[in-house]
Amino acid sequence: MNFPESAAASVAYAVSNLVYVIEPNNPKSSAFKHSISVSTDTLIKYKEQAKKNVFDEETEVEIIHTNADPFSNLYASVVKGSLVSVIIPLNTSKTILIPAIPHLYKIANNRSTSTVIHVAVDRNHANNIEDYTDVMALRQTGCVLLHSSGIQETWDLSLIAHALSIKTGVPVIHFFDNDDNNSSNTNNYLENDVIKKLIEEADIIKYKETLASTIKQNERYFRSIVLSSDEHITDESKINGGSNVMENPKDNFLSTVDKIFIQFKNETGRLYKSIEFIGDDKSDSLIITLGSGSRHIKELIQGGKNLQNFSMVKIRVYRPWSEKYLFDFLPKEINKIIVLEQVVARTTKWTPMYLDIVAAFQNHLYWTNKLPIIASCQYGTFKIESIGLEINTLFQNLSSSEPHRNLVIGHNTQKGNGTNGINGSTNGINGKINPIDNAPTLEKPYLKMLLEVFKDRLFIANVTSKTNVGHLESTPEFGFGVLLAKLQKRDEFANAVTQIVKNTSVSLPEPLLKTLSQWLLYKDDADQSKKFGNTAIEYINKIKKSNPSLTIINNQQNLFAKPANWLIGSDSWAYDIGASGVHHVISSGKDINILIIDSQPYTTRTAADPEKRKKDIGLYAMNYGDVYVASVAIYSSYTQVLHALMEAEKYKGPSIVLAYLPYYNEEDTTITVLKETKLAVDTGYWPLYRWNPALEKEGKEPFTLDSERIKSELQSFLDRENQLSQLVNTRPELSEALTNSLESEVKLRQKSLAKSAYEKLLGGLSGPPLLILFGSDNGNAEGLAKRLQKGAKARGVNARCMAMDDYPIEDIITEKNIVFSVCTAGQGEFPQNAREFWKTISSTTEISFSDTQFAVFGLGDSKYWPREEDIIYYNKPGKELFSRLELLGGNKLLDLGLGDDQDEDGYETGFQAWEPQLWKALGVELLGTVVEERKKTDDDMKDESNFLRGTIAEGLEDTSTGALCERDTKLTKFHGIYQQDDRDLRDERKAQKLEKAYSFMVRVRVPGGVSTPKQWLAMDEISEKHANGSLKMTTRQAYQLHGVLKRNLRTTIREINKCLLDTLAACGDVNRNVMCNPNPYLSEIHNQVFEFSKKLSAHLSPQTSAYHEIWLEDKIVAGQAVQDVEPLYGPTYLPRKFKIAIAVPPSNDVDVYAHDLGFIAITDDHNKKLLGYNVTVGGGMGMTHNNKKTYPKLGDSLGFCKLDQAVDVAEKVMLVQRDFGDRTNRKHARLKYTIDDRSIDWFRSEVESRLGYKLEKSREFQFKDNSDRFGWTKGLNGKWHFCMYIENGRVKDFPGLPFKTGLREIAKIHKGDFRLTPNQHLVISNVPEKEKPKIKELLKKYKLDNLQFTGLRLNSMACVALPTCGLAMAESERYLPLLVSKLESIIEEIGLKNDAITIRMTGCPNGCARPYVAEIAFVGKAPGTYNVYLGGGFYGQRLNKLYRDNLKEDEILKELKPILARYAKEKLDGERFGDFVIRTGYVKATTCGKDFHS
Ligand code: SF4
């Protein structure tokens, strides 16, 4: 057995249930060639010997010929659970690999499909080297690409390929060189026991179980895959059956491969590596290569003839491709790289691996050194003895001032014909430079791909390029005409064949008649028409002379094979589609394919002719329903382009492939083209997708998304398609109305209205009668718009709903009915997503609304601006819009509707009165009484969620959007996860019609704020890998990660749990993270209190298994099959969030009074013994600006409880709130309102009756401050604690201040704790005396020991706010430090530098940084505008009071300066600033929550 091919066949036979071997179509024997392949020969022998596989089962062998679409059965066999392999013998791959792409896509897209395809790579005889062109074309199918060379390696890697595929569920393409003369070859057979060690039965069982469960999942609606960056390989469930918690999935996949390599070495002694480094790791020159040619270079390096002292990286696993993994192997001094590839028949200007390497350095996420010069090189003909000299020349070229980047070793053997391969040749032997001067031009690759796929069937009716736009030959009309004529000609030809077959008077041989009949049947099938055509031609050639009736078809033999008819156009075709030939093709229904190449670079798209907006041809065509549409980009996913071209051609009807190839000119560098492509694809400007209506006819999902983000218009189209199919299928409310035979006149009228609305709906798909536009910045106006849309649909009115700025305003005159829902932003301004619309409407008189009926509902707050003169801002946008529409001739449906936040039910009050009038005006009010749905409350949502499951798991799988559905975003809060979007990017993305830049905030519970160094390291690493690189310590002693993308959520949560922290109940209507004083200087008491905080946290944690099910396990979410119980919470949990803090006097750093439930530790007189706790209830910070029904409140005293009663007391307090909290109004649902509505005495007696005993009277204690104690302190246990200042809790490396790195270094050596303080600072706690110097040194080195700040700064605190918090009205965390700097120059001047004054800022009135107990507080109202509050208690014992509203920075400074100056002069001894401003009359003291606004 001396052929690598037979080694692969042998291993495949040993480990498979079924082996497909693919034979060329017409194998012919010769002295030099086997009549059947070596593989087939091997397999047949095994069958004859009745050999069994290693599992003692029979292995089936099926021989398939290349013309029988050999991969078509593979998917069906694999998903049955069989272990299936494919062998592609020598001289077969060229024919079979490219057509296999659609099948490989399908297999790789399944979440768990093990199969190995062994490919014997064909040798290019001119170059005398294997040609990987076709294998490389498969690089984005989602399969693993694994290469081996020589017989022993092929034996070994064949087995490793199978082991890998079974363990991971990912298909593997194992391609090998069939060179049996490799001198280094040995030939050790693999024994069965070695095979069984690598492929254990347990792995197979696990794989089959995963397969069975995932097939089901894959059948759901809107399945999509991500191909451009091999992301689907990154699905962790594919790796080890999902049993391991994974880090970066690609890197981990490769580390799984390496584990198998090591396991293999342990069994055989032979070690392989995914990536291998050979040479001197100090060299500055490097060759990166893959393939058989590497052995010559290896010999050169190891043989001492290495003139350039270059080293080599040999790639063995080419996909998945991991930049990080590659960079681990690169010497850091590298400055010249040659990427040497065995790709002979190039279609693109740059070779595949070269593109990968350039892209990797372009990202250079993992590369911090100087970027090297990189050149692409391919093999021509070369002599082994001169290869050293040639490589030397290549590197010298890279040292020149203008190096060539497209090179060849030896003679270039490809003679250029402009269509295939490399044009021209340059002699590079003996020291001359070897550039490929005529590499394929940048402009031509799509044309070359068409040739590669369709070969002699390709017919291009026109050619267009950047330069000949406007020529007749380049117009779609011209090409369309040519193709119509061609189609007609072939139809006539088919008619002629039909006549001959039917004409009984003509005597033709039976086999010919049969063949012609079969041809007629398959004339539209590319392969079959060619097959039957060729057979017919053979017969015809034999008898044509004696049969004149055959003359017509004999003269047109070329029409037998179905041609691939293509039109090629430029993006200029995108203008004015309706009038162009593109429209004719789309609407013709003819089997014509159009390829439209858009070459406009992404970064110039807006600058270029902004007035003339390009239409989205793809969307336009998809709306026709029966047009195949694909959007592709060659330099993002080459394989997807091939796939789309094949699908388009196969589709029986019009097809459009939109291809992206951004460039400025032919001289563009690789980086330019790659960067432009990546930007366009990653931002969703140029999504990769395929829309295949043929699939829909088969009952399958027609849309496949091949990239991550899509444009909002495309999303809307898909949403509409989805909705319509559901509506047409289900319509229960209307069918009920239709079939109801009740007699009353009203019912009859309803019946007729329902019918006409239903017909209107079905008939009105292309012209919906109601357009609902919203302008919304906090979701309320949008929410109302969506409710209206729902109401409209329930009434049979086909309604569309979108943001005002998303609507193409030039179309507005075609609308019949428009309803606007618009809120008020800033100083009576239109919200962000309505400004462009308003700008146009308000500045033109040319738009006439005379044929349009309109209605406007405005949302505002009549008390938002307290000054009387500012009432003009109330609902200003709604009022202005209404007047403007009237002025432009619009017909009002009803009077302007106004919603006021100050009304009893807020804006709902006005809306509920207005909405019925709208339906009446539209003539559909009666239907509403039948079909109106009750508005769902948050409690309904919780109740229906099956204990917090909802559809979160399904949403995580949906790669078409970076977001979760609205209901699930509410549920994920209970799991500690908030959906957010980068508000800094909103406008830009909106301008590009992109989905918002969604990401997630993940909050990690840390009871008492105490975590270990190991946990710190884990959080640090997670923040780098999955979040935005920074770590936020929150005001409630939790860790917060920002910027986690949906696809990384599961991995993130798993890794958090792996380090024994979790996110469950970090948000949501449950008890949140229990805060506790970190108090290192009273450690004995603290330890007891800390233990209590943990116990309390555990006791009040939700019990649902949904968290584990969704985030930590791989089993499918079980829906109603799992019945959880929440003994404390019940299915609807609490009415609102519930917060607990425990304080240890004299420090009130936790702000115990700001919490729903507070415990204040009471100790004996010597602070030695903890006696129990004073209990406070009903604190809470959140309120709404100027809404007096909402206010902050400090907790009331409930009494004293003993230590063993404390958990019980907490539980009962929470349960009373569970049962009596307001579940109808979330703004009134916190415990503070329950108590204020019913009195503290009532609340106490309710708690005590549940406890079964009375609480004692509260005991004496004293608080001194609510800040942190910075610097070193020594605890009672003799250990040291250092509290450092972390501005606003943001841990990251700042320029010159590498805080995050420093803390990482400390965590590596520290054995004590990392304690998060309630003021967002950090304590390095429990440092033994002897370790202190080391810690001190690190603190100093990383500038973490700096405490030389003003008292103001040390006592400052800000919430996150912009850009991530969706509720923020103004900056906070990013702005407070700047404002403090400006205040510092004031206080330093007046001598208050060291005075501690608490100063806090939040971006909205929700109060996350507890601003209402600060001595000075700023609460955001609008960008750059804040309300200023003064007079909070220094130790959190008193609420502050509004001093001035709506101040900008200069006004703030102007207001505060004299007050601070006066304080400096007039303060009494020990008098705090908060007390001073009350004493001196700047504000009145706030005595209770209800008094806050007075
Ligand atoms: S206070 Fe408002 S702006 Fe700040 S983080 Fe909380 S919700 Fe966001």
XYZ file of C-alpha atoms in Angstrom, residues 281-483:
203
model
C 13.149 32.566 15.810
C 15.316 35.685 15.646
C 15.248 35.935 11.849
C 13.622 38.951 10.251
C 12.545 37.164 7.054
C 9.830 34.582 6.910
C 8.103 32.333 4.436
C 4.567 31.274 5.256
C 3.476 28.331 3.215
C 1.166 25.379 2.990
C 1.777 22.250 0.987
C 4.239 19.840 -0.458
C 6.637 22.554 -1.613
C 7.444 23.345 1.987
C 9.733 20.358 2.205
C 12.214 21.932 -0.238
C 12.326 25.037 1.871
C 12.626 23.059 5.056
C 15.590 21.203 3.582
C 17.085 24.532 2.618
C 16.699 25.952 6.110
C 18.004 22.847 7.768
C 20.727 22.265 5.171
C 22.709 25.423 5.879
C 22.052 27.016 2.476
C 19.803 29.621 3.844
C 21.461 32.815 2.632
C 18.837 35.143 3.999
C 18.546 33.348 7.334
C 14.832 33.199 6.796
C 12.531 30.983 8.765
C 9.320 29.257 7.737
C 5.836 28.804 9.089
C 4.096 25.801 7.663
C 0.318 25.738 7.852
C -1.242 22.347 8.232
C -4.717 23.364 9.391
C -5.819 26.172 7.090
C -9.393 26.493 8.272
C -10.494 27.586 10.786
C -8.133 30.481 10.454
C -7.042 32.138 13.650
C -4.939 35.265 13.544
C -4.025 34.955 17.171
C -2.919 31.393 16.711
C -0.777 32.380 13.740
C 0.804 35.316 15.498
C 1.865 33.093 18.347
C 4.250 31.485 15.870
C 5.688 34.585 14.268
C 9.064 35.860 15.407
C 8.568 39.337 16.758
C 11.412 40.807 14.705
C 9.887 39.843 11.370
C 9.892 42.609 8.802
C 9.649 40.682 5.510
C 7.164 37.968 4.758
C 6.642 35.950 1.613
C 3.419 33.974 1.433
C 4.233 31.104 -0.884
C 1.242 29.295 -2.352
C 0.570 26.373 -4.630
C -2.243 28.088 -6.467
C -1.720 27.862 -10.178
C -4.997 28.832 -11.860
C -5.659 32.161 -10.201
C -8.890 34.042 -10.583
C -8.085 36.949 -8.337
C -5.270 39.407 -8.290
C -4.170 38.152 -4.897
C -3.890 34.583 -3.686
C -6.063 33.247 -0.834
C -3.577 32.776 1.960
C -1.846 36.042 1.117
C -5.201 37.790 1.596
C -5.616 36.084 4.953
C -2.169 37.145 6.099
C -2.600 40.745 4.949
C -6.011 40.910 6.618
C -4.503 39.516 9.823
C -1.875 42.236 9.938
C -4.446 44.781 8.932
C -6.444 43.877 12.045
C -3.175 43.422 13.979
C -5.162 42.880 17.120
C -2.500 40.529 18.343
C 0.490 42.188 16.698
C 2.037 45.160 18.363
C 5.342 45.306 16.503
C 6.115 47.130 13.292
C 4.082 45.862 10.350
C 6.186 43.791 7.962
C 6.301 44.017 4.158
C 4.305 41.106 2.784
C 4.480 39.682 -0.716
C 2.557 36.941 -2.411
C 4.503 34.302 -4.281
C 3.441 31.274 -6.250
C 5.273 28.383 -7.764
C 6.226 28.454 -11.409
C 8.652 25.916 -12.792
C 11.804 25.845 -10.799
C 14.828 23.725 -10.184
C 15.266 22.484 -6.686
C 18.968 23.288 -6.736
C 18.277 26.966 -7.504
C 15.410 27.536 -5.082
C 17.719 29.005 -2.424
C 19.012 31.612 -4.827
C 15.520 32.477 -5.934
C 14.251 32.926 -2.434
C 17.240 35.105 -1.777
C 16.212 37.265 -4.730
C 12.655 37.470 -3.514
C 13.716 38.764 -0.127
C 16.126 41.229 -1.709
C 13.205 42.542 -3.694
C 11.361 43.154 -0.438
C 14.297 45.239 0.774
C 14.089 47.543 -2.226
C 12.351 50.902 -2.062
C 9.438 49.835 -4.242
C 9.173 46.099 -3.890
C 6.989 43.964 -6.121
C 4.335 42.147 -4.130
C 3.123 39.588 -6.641
C 5.928 37.170 -7.290
C 6.681 33.772 -8.715
C 9.413 31.277 -8.021
C 10.926 30.148 -11.293
C 9.241 30.494 -14.656
C 5.658 31.507 -14.774
C 4.028 28.734 -16.728
C 0.627 30.308 -17.208
C 0.344 31.932 -20.574
C -2.008 34.822 -20.284
C -5.221 34.847 -22.217
C -6.928 37.403 -20.087
C -9.363 34.950 -18.703
C -7.611 32.287 -16.774
C -4.423 31.979 -14.868
C -1.543 34.331 -14.807
C -0.782 36.437 -17.790
C 2.748 36.705 -18.995
C 5.881 35.213 -17.625
C 9.036 36.517 -16.190
C 12.246 34.689 -15.808
C 13.271 34.898 -12.232
C 15.991 32.343 -12.061
C 19.532 33.298 -11.190
C 19.033 36.358 -9.193
C 16.506 38.302 -11.223
C 13.404 39.604 -9.607
C 10.319 37.591 -10.392
C 7.179 39.702 -10.324
C 4.005 38.507 -11.967
C 3.518 41.554 -14.100
C 0.316 40.295 -15.579
C -1.469 38.896 -12.577
C -5.253 39.000 -13.054
C -6.438 42.585 -12.967
C -8.378 43.794 -10.019
C -11.419 44.302 -12.181
C -11.694 40.900 -13.687
C -12.158 38.278 -10.967
C -15.932 37.900 -11.218
C -15.609 37.244 -14.906
C -12.972 34.633 -14.208
C -15.163 33.009 -11.614
C -18.008 32.777 -14.099
C -15.614 31.023 -16.432
C -14.379 28.762 -13.690
C -17.886 27.690 -12.757
C -19.638 27.498 -16.112
C -16.741 26.859 -18.434
C -17.892 26.330 -22.016
C -21.549 26.870 -21.132
C -20.947 30.494 -20.271
C -22.498 33.090 -22.536
C -22.072 36.735 -21.650
C -24.366 38.979 -23.617
C -22.559 42.186 -22.818
C -19.544 43.366 -20.956
C -19.306 46.430 -18.881
C -16.586 48.066 -16.916
C -15.905 51.311 -15.161
C -14.668 52.740 -18.401
C -17.398 51.904 -20.865
C -20.444 52.923 -18.863
C -22.889 54.511 -21.252
C -21.909 52.493 -24.302
C -24.790 50.681 -25.891
C -23.083 47.309 -25.341
C -22.924 48.012 -21.647
C -26.626 48.714 -21.164
C -28.952 46.102 -19.704
C -31.399 46.692 -22.551
C -28.797 45.676 -25.096
C -27.814 42.485 -23.250
C -31.425 41.649 -22.511
C -32.243 41.854 -26.217
C -29.339 39.584 -27.088
C -30.367 37.036 -24.505
